[in-house]
Coordinates of C-alpha atoms in Angstrom, one line a residue:
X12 CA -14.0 -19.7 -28.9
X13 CA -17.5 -21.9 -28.3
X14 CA -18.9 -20.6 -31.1
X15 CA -18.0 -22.3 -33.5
X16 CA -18.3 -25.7 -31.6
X17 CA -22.0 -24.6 -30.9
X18 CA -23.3 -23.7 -34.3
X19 CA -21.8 -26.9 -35.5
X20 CA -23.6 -28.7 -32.6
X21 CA -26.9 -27.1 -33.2
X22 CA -26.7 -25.1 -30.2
X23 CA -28.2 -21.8 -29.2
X24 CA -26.9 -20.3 -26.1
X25 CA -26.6 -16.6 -24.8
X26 CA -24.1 -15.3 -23.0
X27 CA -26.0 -14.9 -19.4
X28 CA -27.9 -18.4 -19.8
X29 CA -23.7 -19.7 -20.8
X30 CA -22.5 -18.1 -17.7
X31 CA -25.1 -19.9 -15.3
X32 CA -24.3 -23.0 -17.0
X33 CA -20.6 -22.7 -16.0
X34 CA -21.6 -21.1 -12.8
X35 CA -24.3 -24.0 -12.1
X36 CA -21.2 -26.9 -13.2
X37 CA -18.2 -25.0 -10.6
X38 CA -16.4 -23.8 -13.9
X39 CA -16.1 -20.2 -13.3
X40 CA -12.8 -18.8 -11.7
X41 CA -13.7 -17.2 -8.7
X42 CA -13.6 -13.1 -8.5
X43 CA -11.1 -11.4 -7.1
X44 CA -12.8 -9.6 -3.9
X45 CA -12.1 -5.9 -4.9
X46 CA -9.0 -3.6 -3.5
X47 CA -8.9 -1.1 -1.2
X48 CA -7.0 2.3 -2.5
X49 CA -5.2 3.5 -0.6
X50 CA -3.6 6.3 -2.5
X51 CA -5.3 9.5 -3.8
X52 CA -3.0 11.8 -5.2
X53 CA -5.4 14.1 -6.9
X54 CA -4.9 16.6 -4.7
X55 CA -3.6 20.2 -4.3
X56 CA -1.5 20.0 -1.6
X57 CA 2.4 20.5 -2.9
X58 CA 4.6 17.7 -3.1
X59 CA 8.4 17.3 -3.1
X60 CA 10.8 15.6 -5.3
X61 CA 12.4 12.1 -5.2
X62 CA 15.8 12.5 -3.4
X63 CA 16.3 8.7 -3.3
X64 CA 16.6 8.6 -7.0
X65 CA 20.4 9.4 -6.6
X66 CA 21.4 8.4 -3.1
X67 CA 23.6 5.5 -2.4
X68 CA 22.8 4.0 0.9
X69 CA 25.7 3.0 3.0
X70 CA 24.1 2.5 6.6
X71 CA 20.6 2.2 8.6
X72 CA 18.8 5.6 9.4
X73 CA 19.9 7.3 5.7
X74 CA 16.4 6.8 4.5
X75 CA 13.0 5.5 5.4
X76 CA 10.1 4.4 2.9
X77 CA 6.4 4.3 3.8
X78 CA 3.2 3.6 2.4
X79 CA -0.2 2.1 3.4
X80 CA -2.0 -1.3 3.0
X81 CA -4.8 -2.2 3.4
X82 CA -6.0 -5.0 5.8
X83 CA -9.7 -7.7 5.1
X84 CA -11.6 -8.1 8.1
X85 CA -15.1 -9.3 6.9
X86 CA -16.3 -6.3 9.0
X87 CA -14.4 -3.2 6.6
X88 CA -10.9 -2.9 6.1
X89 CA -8.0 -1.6 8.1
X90 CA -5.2 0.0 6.9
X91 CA -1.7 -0.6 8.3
X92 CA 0.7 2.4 7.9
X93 CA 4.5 1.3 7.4
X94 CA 7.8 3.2 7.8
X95 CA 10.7 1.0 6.8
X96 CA 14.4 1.4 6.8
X97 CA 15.5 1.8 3.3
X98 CA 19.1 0.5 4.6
X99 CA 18.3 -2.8 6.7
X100 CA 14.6 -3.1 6.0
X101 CA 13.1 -3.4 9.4
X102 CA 9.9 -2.1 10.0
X103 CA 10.4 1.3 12.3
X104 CA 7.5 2.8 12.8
X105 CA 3.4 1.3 12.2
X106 CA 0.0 2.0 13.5
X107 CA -3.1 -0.1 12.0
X108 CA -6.2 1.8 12.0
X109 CA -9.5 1.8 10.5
X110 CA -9.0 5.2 8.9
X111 CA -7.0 6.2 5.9
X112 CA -6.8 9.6 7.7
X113 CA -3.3 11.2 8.3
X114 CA -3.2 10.5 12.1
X115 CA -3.0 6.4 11.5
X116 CA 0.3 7.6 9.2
X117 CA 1.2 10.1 11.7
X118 CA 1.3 7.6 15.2
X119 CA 3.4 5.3 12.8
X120 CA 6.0 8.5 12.0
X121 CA 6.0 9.2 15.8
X122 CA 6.7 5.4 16.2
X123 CA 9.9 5.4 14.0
X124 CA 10.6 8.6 15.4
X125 CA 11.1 7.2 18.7
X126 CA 13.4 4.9 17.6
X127 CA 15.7 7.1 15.9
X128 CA 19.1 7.9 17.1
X129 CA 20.1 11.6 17.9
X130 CA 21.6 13.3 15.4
X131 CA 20.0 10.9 13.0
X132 CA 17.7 12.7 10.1
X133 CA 17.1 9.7 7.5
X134 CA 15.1 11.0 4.0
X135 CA 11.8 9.9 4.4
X136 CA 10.2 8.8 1.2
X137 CA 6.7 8.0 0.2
X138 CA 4.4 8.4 -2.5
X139 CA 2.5 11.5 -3.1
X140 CA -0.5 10.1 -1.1
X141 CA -2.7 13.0 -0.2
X142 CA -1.8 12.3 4.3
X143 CA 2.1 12.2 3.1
X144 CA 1.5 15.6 1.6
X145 CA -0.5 16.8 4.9
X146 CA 0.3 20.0 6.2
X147 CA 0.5 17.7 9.4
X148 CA 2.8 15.3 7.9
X149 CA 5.2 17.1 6.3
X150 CA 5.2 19.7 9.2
X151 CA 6.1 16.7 11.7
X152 CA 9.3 16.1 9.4
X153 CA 10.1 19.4 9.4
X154 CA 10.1 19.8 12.9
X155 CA 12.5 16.5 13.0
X156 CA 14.5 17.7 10.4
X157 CA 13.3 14.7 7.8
X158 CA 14.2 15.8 4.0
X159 CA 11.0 15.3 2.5
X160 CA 11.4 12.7 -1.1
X161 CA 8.4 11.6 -3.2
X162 CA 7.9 9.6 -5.8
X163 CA 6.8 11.3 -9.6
X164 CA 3.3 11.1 -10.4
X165 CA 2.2 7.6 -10.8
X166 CA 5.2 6.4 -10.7
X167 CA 4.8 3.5 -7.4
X168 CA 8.0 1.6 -8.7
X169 CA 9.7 4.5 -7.1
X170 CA 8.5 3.3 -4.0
X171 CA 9.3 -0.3 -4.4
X172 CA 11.0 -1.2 -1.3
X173 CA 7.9 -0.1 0.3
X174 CA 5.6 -2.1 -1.8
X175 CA 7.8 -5.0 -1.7
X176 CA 7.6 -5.1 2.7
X177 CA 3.2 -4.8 1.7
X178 CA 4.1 -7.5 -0.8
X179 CA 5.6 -9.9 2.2
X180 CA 3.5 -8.7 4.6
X181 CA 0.3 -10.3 2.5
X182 CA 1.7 -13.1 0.6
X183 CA 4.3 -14.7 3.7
X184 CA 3.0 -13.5 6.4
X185 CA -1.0 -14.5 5.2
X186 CA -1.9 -10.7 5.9
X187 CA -3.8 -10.9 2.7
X188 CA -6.7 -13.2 3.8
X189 CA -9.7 -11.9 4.7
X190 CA -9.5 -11.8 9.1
X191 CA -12.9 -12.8 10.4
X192 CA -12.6 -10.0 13.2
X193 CA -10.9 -6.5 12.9
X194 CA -9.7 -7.2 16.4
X195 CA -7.8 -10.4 14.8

């Protein structure tokens, strides 16, 4: 784009020496601090198929959505585990941990669990995160009677509602600034 403008100019400049120029002068957008993942799903544990795809939601408890985000502290990240009614979209269940290990995901099942009316046995639904598709995990719905729905690989837009609550969480709720503490 400068290139031009420099050879007419007379000016020789390489590209590190033209970054510490802008760098020295404020002109350089500021990185991005990286992301935490929070999702492996390269893994061979089996996974179910997406039963929300075709359901038609009429009431709360039909179907809950969860997923993980991650939280900045400038001493590591935590990772706040989510269950959310698909229906009314209250939070029912969340633990935030410093682990991305299936326990965090399991005390915020346990959480919602608590919650939920007798007789009630709402689809849960997540992505194909390798602590959703824990033995543990999916043997705790089991034992609750939880139909078990998942997204397709690579396919988080199944998973939207969930996303969406991360998505409010962070950006109206500040959750996606950096907390000095992880006690904060």
């Amino acid at each position: 784009m400068l290139r031009d403008e420099f050879a007419e100019a007379g000016v020789t400049i390489g590209r590190d020496r033209f970054f510490e120029v802008l760098a020295e002068n404020n002109l350089l957008v500021p990185r991005k601090p990286s992301k935490a993942r929070t999702t492996n799903s390269r893994h061979s544990l089996p996974a179910f198929h997406n039963l929300l795809a075709e359901a038609t939601l009429t009431a709360p408890n039909e179907a809950w959505v969860s997923d993980i985000t991650y939280i900045r502290t400038r001493m590591g990240f935590l990772y706040a585990a989510l269950i959310t009614d698909a229906y009314s979209r209250k939070i029912v269940g969340w633990h935030i941990g410093d682990s991305l290990e299936v326990e965090g995901c399991l005390l915020a099942l346990d959480k919602a669990l608590e919650s939920l009316p007798e007789g009630c046995h709402p689809i849960h639904h997540s992505d194909r995160g390798c602590q959703y598709c824990s033995h543990a995990y999916v043997d705790r719905l089991s034992e609750n009677s939880l139909p078990i729905s998942m997204t397709e690989v690579m396919h988080c837009y199944e998973n939207a509602l969930a996303e969406r609550v991360n998505g409010i969480l962070k950006q109206e709720y500040e959750m996606d600034r950096e907390f000095i503490t992880k006690k904060q």
